[in-house]
Amino acid sequence: MGITVKIRRCSGHTDDNFRFDTFEVPLTDNSNVLDVVNYIQNNLDPTLAFRYSCRAGMCGTCSMRVNGKNRWTCRSTVKSLRSKMLTIEPLPHYPIIKDLAVDMRPFFDRYRHVRSEFVSKHPTSKEFAKIQPNSKERRDIDPQIECITCGCCYGECNLVETNSGYLGPAAINRAFTLIADSRDSAGEERLDLLNSPQGAWGCHTQFNCTDVCPMGISPTRAIQKLKRKEVGHAFKKFFS
Amino acid sequence: MNKTQNTIQKRGLFGWMMQRISGLFLAYALVVHLWTVNVVNQGNLNWQTISSRLQEGNFWFIYYMLFIPAVIYHAFNGLWSVILDFNPSAAKQRIIGWLFWIGGIGLTIYGYFGLQPLFGILL
Ligand code: HEM
Ligand code: SF4
Ligand code: SF4
Ligand code: FES
């Protein structure tokens, strides 16, 4: 059992002379895409560059574009792709370092820009905050919190492609989880920041991010909820 | 970021909200429009029937006075949001913004002008 693999190669983001190299790779029943590129590097071409670390779907570093869709390669079995051929490319919208390894700075710069850290309202308090599991707050936040910052969504969003300043799905999703969190004190600051064409209003609910998120998160949902919060916040500010 | 820049309008909230409000109105107005033109007046669309309907009373006058600017506002505001997706410079935004306002107001006046005789109003 084997598969033909086409890989997009280039020596950096200034290198317009990219090429596709083709390899024949043997498979086992459970081979995933990361196994495939590892096999190529170990046995066929040691110069192939890519990045990974945990191999268990936790670190979010192994993302690549496989058969036209951004995926976490360590958890994407070749079988599940139902294809006789694999085409592997680096994530779009990121500067390429080499071959399949991309520079994640645009992603993490934006992530930090929205104040992605928790800012406690009562940093010295020893009391537990009591958030009921079935409260609206808990239900709003719960489906959005398992992000592993794999960057797949940012690479898939068309608005990131056209609007170079757009903060992108993961950063806005993260900001939403903190804005909705009653224990956090920087919510208004984030609401002001995201009230912009580079923030909440940049999203046109195309759902590309939701489509590719390996953790099953819908950043689209968070951004829509955020837009409603923005309207409420603006009215509150207007009348106060 | 400059505080005075943070008016609702500049930052996209107003446009987003108005796109939904005008869209909601259009959902209603387009149904009324298509219904009267294609169902109620089917096969009977001519100057006589249209102008007598328009002169029936205030409803149709108010309806068209709102329908025309609503469609034009919604269309240009939609195009504006597409323009913003390309992150244009402030100078380009100013030029395109003015062109859209002039175009939109011009088209609205043109629309009102065309309806005048049907309403039996001649300036
Ligand atoms: C049933 C009536 C309509 C409803 C409910 C409606 C609703 C909407 C909404 C909610 C948006 C915002 C989409 C977004 O921000 O992603 C939008 C965008 C837009 N609409 Fe409408 N609309 C209607 C009719 C029309 C008509 C008649 C026109 C043309 C004259 C039009 C032209 C546009 C344009 C150009 C956009 C921007 C495209 C985009 O944002 O992707 N719409 N509409
Ligand atoms: S839903 Fe919004 S953030 Fe997600 S891919 Fe579409 S435009 Fe981008
Ligand atoms: S939201 Fe999903 S796709 Fe986006 S970075 Fe987080 S885990 Fe990856
Ligand atoms: S290697 Fe860590 S998520 Fe794939």
PDB file of N, CA, C and O in Angstrom, chain A residues 17-54:
ATOM      1  N   ASN A  17      10.284  31.115  -6.991  1.00  0.00           N
ATOM      2  CA  ASN A  17      10.495  29.901  -7.787  1.00  0.00           C
ATOM      3  C   ASN A  17      10.140  28.650  -7.000  1.00  0.00           C
ATOM      4  O   ASN A  17      10.971  27.800  -6.769  1.00  0.00           O
ATOM      5  N   PHE A  18       8.890  28.575  -6.575  1.00  0.00           N
ATOM      6  CA  PHE A  18       8.532  27.345  -5.873  1.00  0.00           C
ATOM      7  C   PHE A  18       8.331  26.233  -6.898  1.00  0.00           C
ATOM      8  O   PHE A  18       8.160  26.481  -8.082  1.00  0.00           O
ATOM      9  N   ARG A  19       8.400  25.016  -6.431  1.00  0.00           N
ATOM     10  CA  ARG A  19       8.184  23.879  -7.326  1.00  0.00           C
ATOM     11  C   ARG A  19       7.416  22.802  -6.560  1.00  0.00           C
ATOM     12  O   ARG A  19       7.330  22.858  -5.326  1.00  0.00           O
ATOM     13  N   PHE A  20       6.837  21.874  -7.287  1.00  0.00           N
ATOM     14  CA  PHE A  20       6.214  20.730  -6.632  1.00  0.00           C
ATOM     15  C   PHE A  20       7.100  19.506  -6.841  1.00  0.00           C
ATOM     16  O   PHE A  20       7.464  19.196  -7.974  1.00  0.00           O
ATOM     17  N   ASP A  21       7.497  18.836  -5.765  1.00  0.00           N
ATOM     18  CA  ASP A  21       8.238  17.584  -5.855  1.00  0.00           C
ATOM     19  C   ASP A  21       7.270  16.434  -5.607  1.00  0.00           C
ATOM     20  O   ASP A  21       6.373  16.545  -4.768  1.00  0.00           O
ATOM     21  N   THR A  22       7.506  15.344  -6.324  1.00  0.00           N
ATOM     22  CA  THR A  22       6.608  14.198  -6.170  1.00  0.00           C
ATOM     23  C   THR A  22       7.358  13.018  -5.548  1.00  0.00           C
ATOM     24  O   THR A  22       8.502  12.739  -5.917  1.00  0.00           O
ATOM     25  N   PHE A  23       6.716  12.377  -4.582  1.00  0.00           N
ATOM     26  CA  PHE A  23       7.323  11.232  -3.897  1.00  0.00           C
ATOM     27  C   PHE A  23       6.312  10.082  -3.855  1.00  0.00           C
ATOM     28  O   PHE A  23       5.107  10.312  -3.845  1.00  0.00           O
ATOM     29  N   GLU A  24       6.861   8.847  -3.817  1.00  0.00           N
ATOM     30  CA  GLU A  24       6.014   7.675  -3.582  1.00  0.00           C
ATOM     31  C   GLU A  24       6.291   7.210  -2.161  1.00  0.00           C
ATOM     32  O   GLU A  24       7.438   6.934  -1.799  1.00  0.00           O
ATOM     33  N   VAL A  25       5.248   7.151  -1.349  1.00  0.00           N
ATOM     34  CA  VAL A  25       5.448   6.843   0.066  1.00  0.00           C
ATOM     35  C   VAL A  25       4.620   5.616   0.459  1.00  0.00           C
ATOM     36  O   VAL A  25       3.422   5.561   0.179  1.00  0.00           O
ATOM     37  N   PRO A  26       5.271   4.607   1.111  1.00  0.00           N
ATOM     38  CA  PRO A  26       4.496   3.449   1.574  1.00  0.00           C
ATOM     39  C   PRO A  26       3.628   3.841   2.775  1.00  0.00           C
ATOM     40  O   PRO A  26       3.993   4.734   3.544  1.00  0.00           O
ATOM     41  N   LEU A  27       2.496   3.166   2.934  1.00  0.00           N
ATOM     42  CA  LEU A  27       1.574   3.507   4.025  1.00  0.00           C
ATOM     43  C   LEU A  27       1.286   2.300   4.890  1.00  0.00           C
ATOM     44  O   LEU A  27       1.330   1.167   4.417  1.00  0.00           O
ATOM     45  N   THR A  28       1.000   2.546   6.155  1.00  0.00           N
ATOM     46  CA  THR A  28       0.374   1.500   6.966  1.00  0.00           C
ATOM     47  C   THR A  28      -1.088   1.909   7.119  1.00  0.00           C
ATOM     48  O   THR A  28      -1.490   2.979   6.658  1.00  0.00           O
ATOM     49  N   ASP A  29      -1.837   1.058   7.795  1.00  0.00           N
ATOM     50  CA  ASP A  29      -3.267   1.297   7.890  1.00  0.00           C
ATOM     51  C   ASP A  29      -3.585   2.643   8.545  1.00  0.00           C
ATOM     52  O   ASP A  29      -4.534   3.314   8.162  1.00  0.00           O
ATOM     53  N   ASN A  30      -2.791   3.007   9.544  1.00  0.00           N
ATOM     54  CA  ASN A  30      -3.124   4.213  10.309  1.00  0.00           C
ATOM     55  C   ASN A  30      -2.211   5.395  10.023  1.00  0.00           C
ATOM     56  O   ASN A  30      -2.172   6.333  10.814  1.00  0.00           O
ATOM     57  N   SER A  31      -1.467   5.354   8.923  1.00  0.00           N
ATOM     58  CA  SER A  31      -0.555   6.467   8.636  1.00  0.00           C
ATOM     59  C   SER A  31      -1.309   7.782   8.620  1.00  0.00           C
ATOM     60  O   SER A  31      -2.385   7.877   8.026  1.00  0.00           O
ATOM     61  N   ASN A  32      -0.720   8.780   9.269  1.00  0.00           N
ATOM     62  CA  ASN A  32      -1.302  10.108   9.117  1.00  0.00           C
ATOM     63  C   ASN A  32      -0.388  10.964   8.246  1.00  0.00           C
ATOM     64  O   ASN A  32       0.705  10.529   7.871  1.00  0.00           O
ATOM     65  N   VAL A  33      -0.813  12.169   7.942  1.00  0.00           N
ATOM     66  CA  VAL A  33      -0.069  12.994   6.989  1.00  0.00           C
ATOM     67  C   VAL A  33       1.309  13.360   7.545  1.00  0.00           C
ATOM     68  O   VAL A  33       2.289  13.442   6.813  1.00  0.00           O
ATOM     69  N   LEU A  34       1.382  13.544   8.867  1.00  0.00           N
ATOM     70  CA  LEU A  34       2.680  13.863   9.468  1.00  0.00           C
ATOM     71  C   LEU A  34       3.654  12.692   9.302  1.00  0.00           C
ATOM     72  O   LEU A  34       4.848  12.897   9.037  1.00  0.00           O
ATOM     73  N   ASP A  35       3.153  11.446   9.436  1.00  0.00           N
ATOM     74  CA  ASP A  35       4.006  10.271   9.181  1.00  0.00           C
ATOM     75  C   ASP A  35       4.557  10.317   7.759  1.00  0.00           C
ATOM     76  O   ASP A  35       5.702   9.945   7.514  1.00  0.00           O
ATOM     77  N   VAL A  36       3.716  10.746   6.833  1.00  0.00           N
ATOM     78  CA  VAL A  36       4.107  10.767   5.424  1.00  0.00           C
ATOM     79  C   VAL A  36       5.266  11.739   5.205  1.00  0.00           C
ATOM     80  O   VAL A  36       6.287  11.379   4.598  1.00  0.00           O
ATOM     81  N   VAL A  37       5.157  12.967   5.718  1.00  0.00           N
ATOM     82  CA  VAL A  37       6.257  13.923   5.500  1.00  0.00           C
ATOM     83  C   VAL A  37       7.504  13.499   6.296  1.00  0.00           C
ATOM     84  O   VAL A  37       8.634  13.677   5.837  1.00  0.00           O
ATOM     85  N   ASN A  38       7.301  12.885   7.465  1.00  0.00           N
ATOM     86  CA  ASN A  38       8.444  12.355   8.217  1.00  0.00           C
ATOM     87  C   ASN A  38       9.153  11.265   7.425  1.00  0.00           C
ATOM     88  O   ASN A  38      10.387  11.221   7.384  1.00  0.00           O
ATOM     89  N   TYR A  39       8.376  10.392   6.803  1.00  0.00           N
ATOM     90  CA  TYR A  39       8.978   9.317   5.998  1.00  0.00           C
ATOM     91  C   TYR A  39       9.820   9.917   4.873  1.00  0.00           C
ATOM     92  O   TYR A  39      10.936   9.477   4.619  1.00  0.00           O
ATOM     93  N   ILE A  40       9.285  10.937   4.226  1.00  0.00           N
ATOM     94  CA  ILE A  40      10.019  11.564   3.119  1.00  0.00           C
ATOM     95  C   ILE A  40      11.331  12.159   3.623  1.00  0.00           C
ATOM     96  O   ILE A  40      12.397  11.952   3.039  1.00  0.00           O
ATOM     97  N   GLN A  41      11.258  12.860   4.770  1.00  0.00           N
ATOM     98  CA  GLN A  41      12.485  13.481   5.290  1.00  0.00           C
ATOM     99  C   GLN A  41      13.505  12.421   5.732  1.00  0.00           C
ATOM    100  O   GLN A  41      14.701  12.567   5.511  1.00  0.00           O
ATOM    101  N   ASN A  42      13.024  11.342   6.320  1.00  0.00           N
ATOM    102  CA  ASN A  42      13.940  10.302   6.812  1.00  0.00           C
ATOM    103  C   ASN A  42      14.522   9.450   5.701  1.00  0.00           C
ATOM    104  O   ASN A  42      15.639   8.959   5.822  1.00  0.00           O
ATOM    105  N   ASN A  43      13.751   9.236   4.619  1.00  0.00           N
ATOM    106  CA  ASN A  43      14.163   8.232   3.638  1.00  0.00           C
ATOM    107  C   ASN A  43      14.383   8.753   2.225  1.00  0.00           C
ATOM    108  O   ASN A  43      15.109   8.135   1.461  1.00  0.00           O
ATOM    109  N   LEU A  44      13.720   9.849   1.857  1.00  0.00           N
ATOM    110  CA  LEU A  44      13.775  10.244   0.444  1.00  0.00           C
ATOM    111  C   LEU A  44      14.462  11.583   0.228  1.00  0.00           C
ATOM    112  O   LEU A  44      15.195  11.753  -0.742  1.00  0.00           O
ATOM    113  N   ASP A  45      14.210  12.549   1.094  1.00  0.00           N
ATOM    114  CA  ASP A  45      14.813  13.867   0.895  1.00  0.00           C
ATOM    115  C   ASP A  45      15.010  14.567   2.236  1.00  0.00           C
ATOM    116  O   ASP A  45      14.077  15.184   2.765  1.00  0.00           O
ATOM    117  N   PRO A  46      16.201  14.466   2.797  1.00  0.00           N
ATOM    118  CA  PRO A  46      16.434  15.040   4.139  1.00  0.00           C
ATOM    119  C   PRO A  46      16.342  16.565   4.178  1.00  0.00           C
ATOM    120  O   PRO A  46      16.340  17.145   5.259  1.00  0.00           O
ATOM    121  N   THR A  47      16.250  17.221   3.027  1.00  0.00           N
ATOM    122  CA  THR A  47      16.188  18.694   3.049  1.00  0.00           C
ATOM    123  C   THR A  47      14.764  19.217   3.208  1.00  0.00           C
ATOM    124  O   THR A  47      14.550  20.430   3.287  1.00  0.00           O
ATOM    125  N   LEU A  48      13.786  18.329   3.237  1.00  0.00           N
ATOM    126  CA  LEU A  48      12.394  18.789   3.372  1.00  0.00           C
ATOM    127  C   LEU A  48      12.175  19.415   4.764  1.00  0.00           C
ATOM    128  O   LEU A  48      12.468  18.797   5.783  1.00  0.00           O
ATOM    129  N   ALA A  49      11.644  20.666   4.772  1.00  0.00           N
ATOM    130  CA  ALA A  49      11.440  21.351   6.051  1.00  0.00           C
ATOM    131  C   ALA A  49       9.961  21.399   6.423  1.00  0.00           C
ATOM    132  O   ALA A  49       9.114  21.701   5.591  1.00  0.00           O
ATOM    133  N   PHE A  50       9.679  21.086   7.678  1.00  0.00           N
ATOM    134  CA  PHE A  50       8.325  21.239   8.224  1.00  0.00           C
ATOM    135  C   PHE A  50       8.450  21.298   9.743  1.00  0.00           C
ATOM    136  O   PHE A  50       9.536  21.105  10.291  1.00  0.00           O
ATOM    137  N   ARG A  51       7.331  21.570  10.423  1.00  0.00           N
ATOM    138  CA  ARG A  51       7.396  21.743  11.878  1.00  0.00           C
ATOM    139  C   ARG A  51       6.353  20.863  12.553  1.00  0.00           C
ATOM    140  O   ARG A  51       5.254  20.678  12.039  1.00  0.00           O
ATOM    141  N   TYR A  52       6.715  20.303  13.687  1.00  0.00           N
ATOM    142  CA  TYR A  52       5.721  19.628  14.539  1.00  0.00           C
ATOM    143  C   TYR A  52       6.339  19.476  15.904  1.00  0.00           C
ATOM    144  O   TYR A  52       7.540  19.658  16.077  1.00  0.00           O
ATOM    145  N   SER A  53       5.509  19.136  16.888  1.00  0.00           N
ATOM    146  CA  SER A  53       6.134  18.810  18.155  1.00  0.00           C
ATOM    147  C   SER A  53       5.408  17.741  18.954  1.00  0.00           C
ATOM    148  O   SER A  53       6.002  16.717  19.243  1.00  0.00           O
ATOM    149  N   CYS A  54       4.123  17.877  19.277  1.00  0.00           N
ATOM    150  CA  CYS A  54       3.536  16.910  20.210  1.00  0.00           C
ATOM    151  C   CYS A  54       3.090  15.597  19.564  1.00  0.00           C
ATOM    152  O   CYS A  54       3.054  14.571  20.200  1.00  0.00           O
TER     153      CYS A  54
END
